[in-house]
PDB file of C-alpha atoms in Angstrom:
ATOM      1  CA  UNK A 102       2.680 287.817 -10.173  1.00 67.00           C
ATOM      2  CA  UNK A 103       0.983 288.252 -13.709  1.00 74.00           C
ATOM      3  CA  UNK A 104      -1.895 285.545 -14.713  1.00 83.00           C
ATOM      4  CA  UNK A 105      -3.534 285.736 -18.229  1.00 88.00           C
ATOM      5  CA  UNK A 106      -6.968 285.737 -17.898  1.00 89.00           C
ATOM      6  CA  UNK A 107     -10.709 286.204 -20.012  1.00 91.00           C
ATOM      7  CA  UNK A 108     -12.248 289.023 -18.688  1.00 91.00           C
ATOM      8  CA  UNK A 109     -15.779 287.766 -17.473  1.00 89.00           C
ATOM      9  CA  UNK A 110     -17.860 290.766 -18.846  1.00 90.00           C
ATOM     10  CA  UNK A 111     -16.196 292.196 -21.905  1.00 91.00           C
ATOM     11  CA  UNK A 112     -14.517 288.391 -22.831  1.00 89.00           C
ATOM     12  CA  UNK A 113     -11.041 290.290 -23.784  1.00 90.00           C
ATOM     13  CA  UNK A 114      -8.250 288.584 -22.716  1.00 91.00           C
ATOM     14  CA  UNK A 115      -5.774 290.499 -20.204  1.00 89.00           C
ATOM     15  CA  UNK A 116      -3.095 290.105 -17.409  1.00 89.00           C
ATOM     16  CA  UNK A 117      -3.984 289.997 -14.046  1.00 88.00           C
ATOM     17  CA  UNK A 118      -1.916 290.516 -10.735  1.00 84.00           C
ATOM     18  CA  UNK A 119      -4.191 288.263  -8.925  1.00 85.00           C
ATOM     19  CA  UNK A 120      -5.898 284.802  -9.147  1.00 84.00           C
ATOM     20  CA  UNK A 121      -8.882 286.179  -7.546  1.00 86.00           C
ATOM     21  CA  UNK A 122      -9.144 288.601 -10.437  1.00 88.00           C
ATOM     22  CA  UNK A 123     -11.857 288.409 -13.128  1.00 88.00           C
ATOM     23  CA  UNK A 124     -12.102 291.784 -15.052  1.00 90.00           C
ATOM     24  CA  UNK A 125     -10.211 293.464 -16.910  1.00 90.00           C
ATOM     25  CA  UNK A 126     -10.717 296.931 -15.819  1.00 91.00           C
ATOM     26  CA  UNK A 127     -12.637 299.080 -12.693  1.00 91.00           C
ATOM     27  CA  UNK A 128     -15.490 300.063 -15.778  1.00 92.00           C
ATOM     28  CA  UNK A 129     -15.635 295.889 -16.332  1.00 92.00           C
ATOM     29  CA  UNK A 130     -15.736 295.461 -12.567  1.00 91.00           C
ATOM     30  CA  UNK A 131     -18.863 297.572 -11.965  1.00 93.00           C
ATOM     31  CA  UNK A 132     -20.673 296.333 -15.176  1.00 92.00           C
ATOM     32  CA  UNK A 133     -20.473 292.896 -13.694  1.00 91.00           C
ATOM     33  CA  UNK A 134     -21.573 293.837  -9.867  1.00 92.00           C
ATOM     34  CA  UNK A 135     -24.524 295.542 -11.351  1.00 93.00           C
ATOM     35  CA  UNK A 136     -25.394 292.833 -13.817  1.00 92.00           C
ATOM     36  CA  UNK A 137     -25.636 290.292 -10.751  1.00 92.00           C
ATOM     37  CA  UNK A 138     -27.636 292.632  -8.738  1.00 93.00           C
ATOM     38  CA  UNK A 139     -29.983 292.929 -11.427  1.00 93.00           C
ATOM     39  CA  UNK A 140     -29.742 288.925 -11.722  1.00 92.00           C
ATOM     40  CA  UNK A 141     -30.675 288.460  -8.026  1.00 92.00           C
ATOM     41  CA  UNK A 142     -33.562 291.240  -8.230  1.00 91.00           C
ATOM     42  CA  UNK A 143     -35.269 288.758 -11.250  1.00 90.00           C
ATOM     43  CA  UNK A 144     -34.537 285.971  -9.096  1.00 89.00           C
ATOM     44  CA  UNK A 145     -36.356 286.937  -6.373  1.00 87.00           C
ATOM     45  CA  UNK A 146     -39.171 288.065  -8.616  1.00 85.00           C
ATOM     46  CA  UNK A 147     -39.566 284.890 -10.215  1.00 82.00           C
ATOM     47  CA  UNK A 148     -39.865 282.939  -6.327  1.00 80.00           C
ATOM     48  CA  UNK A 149     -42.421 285.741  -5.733  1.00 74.00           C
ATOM     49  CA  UNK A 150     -44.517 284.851  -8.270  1.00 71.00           C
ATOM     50  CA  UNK A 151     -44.635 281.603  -7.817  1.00 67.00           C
ATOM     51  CA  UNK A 152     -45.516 281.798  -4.179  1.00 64.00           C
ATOM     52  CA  UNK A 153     -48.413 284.438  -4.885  1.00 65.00           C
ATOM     53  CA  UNK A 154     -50.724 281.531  -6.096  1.00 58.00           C
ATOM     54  CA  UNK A 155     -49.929 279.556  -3.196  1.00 60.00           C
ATOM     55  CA  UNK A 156     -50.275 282.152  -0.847  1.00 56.00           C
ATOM     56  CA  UNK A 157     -53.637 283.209  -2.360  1.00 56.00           C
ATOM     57  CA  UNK A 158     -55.191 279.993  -2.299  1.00 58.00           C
ATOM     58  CA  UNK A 159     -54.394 279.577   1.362  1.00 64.00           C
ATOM     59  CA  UNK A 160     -58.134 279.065   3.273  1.00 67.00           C
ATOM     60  CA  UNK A 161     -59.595 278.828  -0.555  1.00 79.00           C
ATOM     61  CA  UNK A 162     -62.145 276.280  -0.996  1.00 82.00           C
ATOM     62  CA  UNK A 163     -62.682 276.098  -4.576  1.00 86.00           C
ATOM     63  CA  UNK A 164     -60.631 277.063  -7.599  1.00 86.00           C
ATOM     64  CA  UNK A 165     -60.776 277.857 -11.531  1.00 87.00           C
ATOM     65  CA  UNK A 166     -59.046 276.118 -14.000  1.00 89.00           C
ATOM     66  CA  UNK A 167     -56.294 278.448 -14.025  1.00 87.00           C
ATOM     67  CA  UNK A 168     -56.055 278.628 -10.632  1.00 85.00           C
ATOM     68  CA  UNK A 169     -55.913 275.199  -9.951  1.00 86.00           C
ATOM     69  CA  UNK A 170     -53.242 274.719 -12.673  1.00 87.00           C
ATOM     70  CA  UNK A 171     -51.083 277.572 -10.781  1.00 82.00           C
ATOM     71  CA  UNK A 172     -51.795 275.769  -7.672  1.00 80.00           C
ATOM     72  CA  UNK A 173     -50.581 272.097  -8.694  1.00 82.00           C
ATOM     73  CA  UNK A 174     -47.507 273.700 -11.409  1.00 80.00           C
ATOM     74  CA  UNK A 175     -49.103 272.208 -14.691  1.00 85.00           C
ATOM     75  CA  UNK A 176     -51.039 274.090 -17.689  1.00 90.00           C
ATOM     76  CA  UNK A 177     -54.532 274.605 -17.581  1.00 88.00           C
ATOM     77  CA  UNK A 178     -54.756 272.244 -21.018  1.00 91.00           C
ATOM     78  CA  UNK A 179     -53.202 269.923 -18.598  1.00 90.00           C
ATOM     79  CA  UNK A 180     -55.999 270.051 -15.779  1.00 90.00           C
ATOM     80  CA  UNK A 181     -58.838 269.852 -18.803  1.00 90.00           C
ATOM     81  CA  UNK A 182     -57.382 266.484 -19.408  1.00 89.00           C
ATOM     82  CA  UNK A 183     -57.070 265.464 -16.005  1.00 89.00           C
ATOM     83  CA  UNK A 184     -61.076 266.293 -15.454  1.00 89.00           C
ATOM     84  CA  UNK A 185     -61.505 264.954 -18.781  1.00 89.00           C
ATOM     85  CA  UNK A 186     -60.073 261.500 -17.891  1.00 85.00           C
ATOM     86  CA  UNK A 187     -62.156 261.220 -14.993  1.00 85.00           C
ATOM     87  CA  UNK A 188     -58.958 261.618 -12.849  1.00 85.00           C
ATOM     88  CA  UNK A 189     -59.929 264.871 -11.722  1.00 88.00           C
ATOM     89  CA  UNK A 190     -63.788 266.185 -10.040  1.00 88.00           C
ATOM     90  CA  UNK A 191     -65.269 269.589 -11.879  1.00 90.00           C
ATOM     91  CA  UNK A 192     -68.386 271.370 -11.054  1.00 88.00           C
ATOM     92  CA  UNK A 193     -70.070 272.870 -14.149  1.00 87.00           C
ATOM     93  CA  UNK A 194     -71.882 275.909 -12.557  1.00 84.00           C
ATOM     94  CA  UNK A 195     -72.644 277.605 -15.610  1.00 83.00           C
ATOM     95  CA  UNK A 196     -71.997 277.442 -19.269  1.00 80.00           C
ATOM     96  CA  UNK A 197     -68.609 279.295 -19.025  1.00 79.00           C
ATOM     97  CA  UNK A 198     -67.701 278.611 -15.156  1.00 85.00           C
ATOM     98  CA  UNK A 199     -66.339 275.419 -13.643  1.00 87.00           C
ATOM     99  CA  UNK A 200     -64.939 275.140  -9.929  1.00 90.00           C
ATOM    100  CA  UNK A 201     -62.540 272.281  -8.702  1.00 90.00           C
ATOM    101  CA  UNK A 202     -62.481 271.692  -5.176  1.00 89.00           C
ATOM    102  CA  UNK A 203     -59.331 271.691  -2.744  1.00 86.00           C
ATOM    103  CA  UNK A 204     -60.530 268.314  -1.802  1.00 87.00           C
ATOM    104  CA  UNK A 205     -60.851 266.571  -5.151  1.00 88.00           C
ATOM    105  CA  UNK A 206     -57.329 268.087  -5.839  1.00 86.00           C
ATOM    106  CA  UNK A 207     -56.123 266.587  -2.633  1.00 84.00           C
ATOM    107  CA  UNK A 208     -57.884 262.944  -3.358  1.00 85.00           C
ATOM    108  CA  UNK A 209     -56.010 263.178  -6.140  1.00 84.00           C
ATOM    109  CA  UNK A 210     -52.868 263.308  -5.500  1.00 80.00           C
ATOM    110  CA  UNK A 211     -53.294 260.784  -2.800  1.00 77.00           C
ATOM    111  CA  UNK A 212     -54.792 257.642  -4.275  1.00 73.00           C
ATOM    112  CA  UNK A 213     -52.705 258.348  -7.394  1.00 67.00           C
ATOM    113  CA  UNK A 214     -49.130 257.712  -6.231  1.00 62.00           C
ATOM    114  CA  UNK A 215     -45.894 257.967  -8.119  1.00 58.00           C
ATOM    115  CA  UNK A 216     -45.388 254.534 -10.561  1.00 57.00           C
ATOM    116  CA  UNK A 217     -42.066 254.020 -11.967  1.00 58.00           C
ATOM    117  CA  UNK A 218     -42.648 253.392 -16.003  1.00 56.00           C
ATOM    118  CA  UNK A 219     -39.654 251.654 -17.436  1.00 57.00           C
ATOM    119  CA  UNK A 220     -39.091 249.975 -21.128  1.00 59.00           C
ATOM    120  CA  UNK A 221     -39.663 246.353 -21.043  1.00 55.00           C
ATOM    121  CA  UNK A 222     -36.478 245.421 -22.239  1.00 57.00           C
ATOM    122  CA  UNK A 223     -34.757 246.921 -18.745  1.00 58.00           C
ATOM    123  CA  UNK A 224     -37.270 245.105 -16.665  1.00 57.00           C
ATOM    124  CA  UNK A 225     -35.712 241.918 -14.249  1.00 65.00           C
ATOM    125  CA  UNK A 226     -39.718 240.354 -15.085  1.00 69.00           C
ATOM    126  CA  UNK A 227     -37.958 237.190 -11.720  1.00 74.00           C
ATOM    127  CA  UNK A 228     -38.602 240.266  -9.346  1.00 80.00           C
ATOM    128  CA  UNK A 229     -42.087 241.119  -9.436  1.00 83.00           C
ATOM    129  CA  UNK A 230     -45.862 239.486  -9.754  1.00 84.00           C
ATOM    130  CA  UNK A 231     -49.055 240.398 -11.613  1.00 84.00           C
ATOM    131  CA  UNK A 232     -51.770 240.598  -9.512  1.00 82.00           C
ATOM    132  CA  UNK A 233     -53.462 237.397 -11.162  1.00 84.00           C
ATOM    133  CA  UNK A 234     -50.087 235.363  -9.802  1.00 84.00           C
ATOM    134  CA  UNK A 235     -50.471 236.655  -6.341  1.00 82.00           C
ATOM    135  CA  UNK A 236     -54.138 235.604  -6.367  1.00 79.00           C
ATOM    136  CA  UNK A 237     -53.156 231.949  -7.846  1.00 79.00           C
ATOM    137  CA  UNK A 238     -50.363 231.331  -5.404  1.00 78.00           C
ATOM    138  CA  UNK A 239     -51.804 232.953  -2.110  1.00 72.00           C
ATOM    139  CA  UNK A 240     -55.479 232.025  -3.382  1.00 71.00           C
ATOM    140  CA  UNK A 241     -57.009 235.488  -3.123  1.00 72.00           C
ATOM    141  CA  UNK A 242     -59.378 237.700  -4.770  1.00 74.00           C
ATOM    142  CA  UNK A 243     -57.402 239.627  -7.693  1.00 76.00           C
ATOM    143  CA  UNK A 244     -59.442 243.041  -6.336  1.00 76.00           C
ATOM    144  CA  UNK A 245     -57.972 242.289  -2.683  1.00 73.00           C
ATOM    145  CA  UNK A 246     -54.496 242.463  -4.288  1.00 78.00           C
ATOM    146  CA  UNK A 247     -55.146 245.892  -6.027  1.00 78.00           C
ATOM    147  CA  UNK A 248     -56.510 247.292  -2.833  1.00 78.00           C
ATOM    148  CA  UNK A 249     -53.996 246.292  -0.177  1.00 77.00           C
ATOM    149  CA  UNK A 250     -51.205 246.964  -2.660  1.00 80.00           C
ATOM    150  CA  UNK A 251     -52.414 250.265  -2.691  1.00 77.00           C
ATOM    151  CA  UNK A 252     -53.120 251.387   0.474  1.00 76.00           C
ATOM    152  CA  UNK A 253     -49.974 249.880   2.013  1.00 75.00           C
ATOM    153  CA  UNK A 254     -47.993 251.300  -0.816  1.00 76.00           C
ATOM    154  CA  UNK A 255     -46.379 248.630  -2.486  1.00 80.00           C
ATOM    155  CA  UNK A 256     -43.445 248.918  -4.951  1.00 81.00           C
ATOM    156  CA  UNK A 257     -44.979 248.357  -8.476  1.00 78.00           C
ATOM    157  CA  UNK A 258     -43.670 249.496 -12.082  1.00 78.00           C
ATOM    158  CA  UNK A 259     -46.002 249.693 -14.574  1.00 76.00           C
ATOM    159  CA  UNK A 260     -45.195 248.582 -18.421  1.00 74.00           C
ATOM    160  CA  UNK A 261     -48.093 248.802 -21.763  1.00 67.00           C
ATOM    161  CA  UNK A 262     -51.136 249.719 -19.175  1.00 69.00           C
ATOM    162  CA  UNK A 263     -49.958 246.411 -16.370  1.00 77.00           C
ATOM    163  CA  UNK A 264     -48.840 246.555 -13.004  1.00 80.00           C
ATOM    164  CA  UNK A 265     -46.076 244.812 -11.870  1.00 82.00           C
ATOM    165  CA  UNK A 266     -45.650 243.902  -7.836  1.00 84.00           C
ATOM    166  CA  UNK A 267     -42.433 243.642  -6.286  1.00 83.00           C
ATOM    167  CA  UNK A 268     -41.814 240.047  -5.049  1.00 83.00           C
ATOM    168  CA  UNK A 269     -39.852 240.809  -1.731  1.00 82.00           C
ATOM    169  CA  UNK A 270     -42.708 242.615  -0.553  1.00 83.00           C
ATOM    170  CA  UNK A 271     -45.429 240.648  -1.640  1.00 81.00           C
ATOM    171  CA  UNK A 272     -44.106 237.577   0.120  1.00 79.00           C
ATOM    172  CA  UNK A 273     -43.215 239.422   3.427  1.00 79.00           C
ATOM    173  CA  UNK A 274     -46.954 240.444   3.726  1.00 74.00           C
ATOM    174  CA  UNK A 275     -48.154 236.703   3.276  1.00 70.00           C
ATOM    175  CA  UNK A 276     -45.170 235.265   5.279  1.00 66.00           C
ATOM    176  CA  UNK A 277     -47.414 235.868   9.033  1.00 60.00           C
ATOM    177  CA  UNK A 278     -49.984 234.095   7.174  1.00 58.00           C
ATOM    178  CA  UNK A 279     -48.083 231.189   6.758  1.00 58.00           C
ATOM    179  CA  UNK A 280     -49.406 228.065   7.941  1.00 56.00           C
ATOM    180  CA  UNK A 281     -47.718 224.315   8.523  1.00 56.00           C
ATOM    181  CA  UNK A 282     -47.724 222.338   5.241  1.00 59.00           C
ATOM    182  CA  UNK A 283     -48.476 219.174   7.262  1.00 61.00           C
ATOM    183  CA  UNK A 284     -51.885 220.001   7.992  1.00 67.00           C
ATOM    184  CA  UNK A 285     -53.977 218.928   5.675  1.00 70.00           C
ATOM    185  CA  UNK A 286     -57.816 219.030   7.051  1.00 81.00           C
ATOM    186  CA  UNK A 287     -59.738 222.026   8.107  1.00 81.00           C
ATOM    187  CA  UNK A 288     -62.750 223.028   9.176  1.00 85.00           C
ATOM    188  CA  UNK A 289     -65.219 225.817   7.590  1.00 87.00           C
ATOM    189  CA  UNK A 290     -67.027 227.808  10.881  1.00 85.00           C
ATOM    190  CA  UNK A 291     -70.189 225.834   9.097  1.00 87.00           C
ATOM    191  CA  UNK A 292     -69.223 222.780  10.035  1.00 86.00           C
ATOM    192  CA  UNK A 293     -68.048 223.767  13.182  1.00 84.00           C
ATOM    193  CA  UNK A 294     -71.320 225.131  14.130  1.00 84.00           C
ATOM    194  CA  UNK A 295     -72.840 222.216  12.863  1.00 82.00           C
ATOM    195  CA  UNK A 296     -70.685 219.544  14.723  1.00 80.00           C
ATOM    196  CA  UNK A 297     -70.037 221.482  18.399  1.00 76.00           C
ATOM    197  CA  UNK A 298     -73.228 223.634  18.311  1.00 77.00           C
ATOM    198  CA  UNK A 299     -71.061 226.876  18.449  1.00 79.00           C
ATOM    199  CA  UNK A 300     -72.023 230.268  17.249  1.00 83.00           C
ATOM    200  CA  UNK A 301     -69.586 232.502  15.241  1.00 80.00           C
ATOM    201  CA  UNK A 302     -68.770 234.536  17.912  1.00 83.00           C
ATOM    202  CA  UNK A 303     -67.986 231.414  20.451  1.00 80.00           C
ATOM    203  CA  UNK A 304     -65.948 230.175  17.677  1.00 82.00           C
ATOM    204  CA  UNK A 305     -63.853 233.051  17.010  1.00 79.00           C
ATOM    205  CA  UNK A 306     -63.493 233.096  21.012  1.00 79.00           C
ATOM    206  CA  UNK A 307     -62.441 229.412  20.932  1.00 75.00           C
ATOM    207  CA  UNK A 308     -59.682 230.097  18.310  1.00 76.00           C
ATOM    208  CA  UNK A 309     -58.448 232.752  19.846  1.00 73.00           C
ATOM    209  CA  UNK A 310     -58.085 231.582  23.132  1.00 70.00           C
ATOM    210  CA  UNK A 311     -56.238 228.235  22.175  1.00 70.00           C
ATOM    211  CA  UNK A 312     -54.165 229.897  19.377  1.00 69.00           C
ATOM    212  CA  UNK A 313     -55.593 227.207  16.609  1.00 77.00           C
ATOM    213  CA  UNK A 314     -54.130 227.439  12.986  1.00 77.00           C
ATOM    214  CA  UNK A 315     -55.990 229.076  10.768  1.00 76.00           C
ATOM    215  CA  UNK A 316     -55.848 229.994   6.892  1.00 75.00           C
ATOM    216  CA  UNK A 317     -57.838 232.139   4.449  1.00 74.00           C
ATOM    217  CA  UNK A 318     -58.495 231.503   0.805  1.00 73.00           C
ATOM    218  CA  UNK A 319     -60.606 233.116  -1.673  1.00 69.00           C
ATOM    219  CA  UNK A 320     -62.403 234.920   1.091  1.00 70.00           C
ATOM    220  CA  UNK A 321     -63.034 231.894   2.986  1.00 78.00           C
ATOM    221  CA  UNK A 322     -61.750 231.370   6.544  1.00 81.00           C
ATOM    222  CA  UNK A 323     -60.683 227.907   7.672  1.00 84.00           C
ATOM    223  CA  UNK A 324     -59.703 226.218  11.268  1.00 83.00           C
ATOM    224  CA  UNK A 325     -57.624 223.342  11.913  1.00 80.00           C
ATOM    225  CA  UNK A 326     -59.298 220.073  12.228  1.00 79.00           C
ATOM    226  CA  UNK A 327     -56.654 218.482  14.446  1.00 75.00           C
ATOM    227  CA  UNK A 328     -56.140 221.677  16.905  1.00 76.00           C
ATOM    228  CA  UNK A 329     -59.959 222.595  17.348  1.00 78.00           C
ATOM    229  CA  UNK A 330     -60.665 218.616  18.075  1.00 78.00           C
ATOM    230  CA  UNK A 331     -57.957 218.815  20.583  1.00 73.00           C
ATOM    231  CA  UNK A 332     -58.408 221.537  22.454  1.00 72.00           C
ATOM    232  CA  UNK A 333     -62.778 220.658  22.678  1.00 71.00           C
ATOM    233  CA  UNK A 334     -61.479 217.697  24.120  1.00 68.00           C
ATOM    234  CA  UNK A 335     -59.059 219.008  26.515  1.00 57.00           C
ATOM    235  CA  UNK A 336     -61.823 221.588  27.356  1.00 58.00           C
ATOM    236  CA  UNK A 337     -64.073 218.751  27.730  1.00 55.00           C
ATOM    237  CA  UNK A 338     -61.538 216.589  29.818  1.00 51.00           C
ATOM    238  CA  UNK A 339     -60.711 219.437  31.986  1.00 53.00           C
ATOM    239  CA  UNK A 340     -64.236 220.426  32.980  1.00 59.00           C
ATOM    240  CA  UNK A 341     -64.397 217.760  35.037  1.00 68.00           C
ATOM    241  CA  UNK A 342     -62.414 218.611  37.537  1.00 76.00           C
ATOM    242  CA  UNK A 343     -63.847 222.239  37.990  1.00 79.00           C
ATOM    243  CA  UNK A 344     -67.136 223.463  39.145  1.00 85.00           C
ATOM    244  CA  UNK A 345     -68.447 226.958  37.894  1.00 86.00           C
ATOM    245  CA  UNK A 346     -69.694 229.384  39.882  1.00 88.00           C
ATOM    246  CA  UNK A 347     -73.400 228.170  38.815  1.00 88.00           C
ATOM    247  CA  UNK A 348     -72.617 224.888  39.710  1.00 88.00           C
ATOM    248  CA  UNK A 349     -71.308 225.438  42.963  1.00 89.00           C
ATOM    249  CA  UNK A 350     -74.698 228.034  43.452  1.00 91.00           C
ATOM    250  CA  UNK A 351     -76.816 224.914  42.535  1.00 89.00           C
ATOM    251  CA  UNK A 352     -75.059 222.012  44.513  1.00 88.00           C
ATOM    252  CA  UNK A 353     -74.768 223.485  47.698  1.00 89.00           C
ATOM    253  CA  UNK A 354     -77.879 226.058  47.605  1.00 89.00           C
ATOM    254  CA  UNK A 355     -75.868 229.022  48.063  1.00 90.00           C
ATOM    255  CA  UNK A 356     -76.398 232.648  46.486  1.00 92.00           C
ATOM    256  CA  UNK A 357     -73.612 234.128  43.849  1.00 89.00           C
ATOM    257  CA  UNK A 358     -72.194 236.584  46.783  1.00 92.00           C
ATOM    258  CA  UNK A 359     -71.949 233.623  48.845  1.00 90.00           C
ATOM    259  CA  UNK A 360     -69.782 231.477  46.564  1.00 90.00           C
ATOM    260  CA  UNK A 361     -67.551 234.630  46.027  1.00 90.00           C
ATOM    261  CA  UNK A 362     -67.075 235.006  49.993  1.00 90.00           C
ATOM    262  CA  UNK A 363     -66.269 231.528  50.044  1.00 89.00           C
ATOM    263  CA  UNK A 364     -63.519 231.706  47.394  1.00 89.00           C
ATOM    264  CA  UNK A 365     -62.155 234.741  48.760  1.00 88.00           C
ATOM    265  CA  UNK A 366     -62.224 233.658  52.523  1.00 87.00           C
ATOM    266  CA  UNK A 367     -60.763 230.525  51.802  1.00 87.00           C
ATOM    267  CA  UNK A 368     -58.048 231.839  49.294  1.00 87.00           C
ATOM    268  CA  UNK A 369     -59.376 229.166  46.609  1.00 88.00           C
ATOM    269  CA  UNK A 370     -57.562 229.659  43.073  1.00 84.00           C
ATOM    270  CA  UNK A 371     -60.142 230.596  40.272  1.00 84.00           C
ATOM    271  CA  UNK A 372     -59.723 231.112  36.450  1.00 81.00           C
ATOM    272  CA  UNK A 373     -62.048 232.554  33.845  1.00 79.00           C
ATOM    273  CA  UNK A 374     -62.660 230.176  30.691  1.00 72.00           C
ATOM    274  CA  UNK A 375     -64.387 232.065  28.063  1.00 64.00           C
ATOM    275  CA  UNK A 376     -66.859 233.785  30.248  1.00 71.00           C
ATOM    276  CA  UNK A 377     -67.431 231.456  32.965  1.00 79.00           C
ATOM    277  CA  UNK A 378     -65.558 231.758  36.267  1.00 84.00           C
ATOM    278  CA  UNK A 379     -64.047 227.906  37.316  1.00 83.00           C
ATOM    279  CA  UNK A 380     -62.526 226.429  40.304  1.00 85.00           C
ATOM    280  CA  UNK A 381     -61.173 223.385  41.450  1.00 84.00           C
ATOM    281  CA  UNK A 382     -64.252 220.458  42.585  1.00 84.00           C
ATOM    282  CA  UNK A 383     -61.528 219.743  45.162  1.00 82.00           C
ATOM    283  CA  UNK A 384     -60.797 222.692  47.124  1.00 85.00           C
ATOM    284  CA  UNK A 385     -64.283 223.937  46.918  1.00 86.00           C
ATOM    285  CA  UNK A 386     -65.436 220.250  48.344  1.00 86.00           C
ATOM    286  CA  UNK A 387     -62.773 219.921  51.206  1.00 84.00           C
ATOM    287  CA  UNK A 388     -63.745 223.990  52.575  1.00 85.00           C
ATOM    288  CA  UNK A 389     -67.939 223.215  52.401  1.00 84.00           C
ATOM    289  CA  UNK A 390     -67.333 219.376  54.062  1.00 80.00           C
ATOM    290  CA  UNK A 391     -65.161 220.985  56.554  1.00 64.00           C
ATOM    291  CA  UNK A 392     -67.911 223.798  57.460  1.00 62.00           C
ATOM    292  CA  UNK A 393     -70.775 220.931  58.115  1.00 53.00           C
TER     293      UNK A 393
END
């Protein structure tokens, strides 16, 4: 079997008896072997090299500006402008000596993540918000939008010095905070307090407790006239039927321990509300009538 083939060292062209064949000649052949051992030897000088920084600065604190451009794989003209741009902490320690810590490196790196920069002309504008439409249609502080956005990482492209916010994931993060459209009066914790005689705490107990509606805008927080009515009422309505563990102590003279052993004796059914322990007026009535 004869192939015509380009010799891969010398380039002259010649007839080979294999496919596998790709020199011309035995003097061609070990050229070529010694050419990619020589290949493989620079290779692995150039990974060595650039390990030797990062192996050096292993348990280092503080670096150079050459050393810190090693570290990160930029120039050191590059790291000037970084520290020059504010983007970067230096420490002047003398008129010719400057340190960079590991840790301002790190910061870095971390609260500037990657932002996709694309022409404006490629950009589907339907697909994203600026942070001054989130803040008009979710009725929040513009600076809340830059913060969350960036510490939950938030798809954004930037184009001539704006962000751009991607839609999808905008609206996901305001769909839990969704409330119904049919409510249409709320309550400030002011007003509350004002009304029921509640303190913030009790009131953030209250809503909690009966899972009442609530909303946020512009910093404020706002309750559900309708549900927080409701449920004082029911509260209200309810209490009637139940003594307390005070009450009990006070209508029948009895110590604390003593309305416990009762309950527990008697197997009565109790329930905390907020932090008061209740029972039924009945059962509790029927077990003291039936021990005079």
């Amino acid at each position: 079997m004869e192939v015509r083939k380009i010799c891969q060292w010398c380039g002259k062209p010649f007839i080979a008896k294999k496919t596998t064949t790709c020199y011309c000649s035995h003097q061609c052949s070990n050229l070529g072997y010694k050419e990619r051992i020589r290949e493989r030897k620079r290779q692995l000088k150039k990974m060595q090299e650039l390990l030797e920084p990062k192996q050096a600065a292993e348990g280092q604190d503080f670096f150079s500006f050459a050393q810190a451009a090693q570290l990160m794989g930029v120039t050191r003209q590059y790291v000037y402008k970084l520290v020059k741009e504010s983007k970067l902490k230096a420490s002047r320690i003398s008129g010719k000596k400057s340190l960079i810590r590991r840790a301002d490196i790190e910061l870095m790196l971390k609260t500037k993540p990657y932002e996709r920069i694309v022409p404006k002309d490629e950009f589907d504008m339907s697909e994203y918000y600026t942070a001054e439409q989130i803040a008009e249609k979710y009725k929040v502080n513009t600076k809340w939008v830059w913060t969350y956005t960036r510490e939950h990482d938030i798809p954004k492209v930037r184009i001539r010095q704006f962000n751009y916010y991607s839609k999808k994931h905008i609206d996901a993060v305001f769909a839990k905070y969704k409330t119904d459209n049919d409510l249409t009066e709320w309550y400030t914790p002011e007003e509350i307090e004002q009304k029921y005689g509640m303190s913030r705490v009790a009131i953030r107990s209250h809503v909690y407790r009966n899972n009442i509606p609530s909303k946020k805008e512009h910093g404020q927080i706002f309750y559900s006239k309708l549900h927080f009515d409701l449920s004082k009422k029911t509260t209200e309505d309810d209490s009637s039927e139940y003594y307390t563990v005070q009450e009990a102590m006070k209508k029948y003279s009895l110590s604390r321990d003593s309305v416990y052993g009762v309950l527990q004796f008697h197997e009565i059914k109790r329930e905390k509300k907020g932090r008061f322990v209740r029972f039924l007026k009945v059962e509790f009535d029927h077990v003291m009538g039936a021990r005079k």
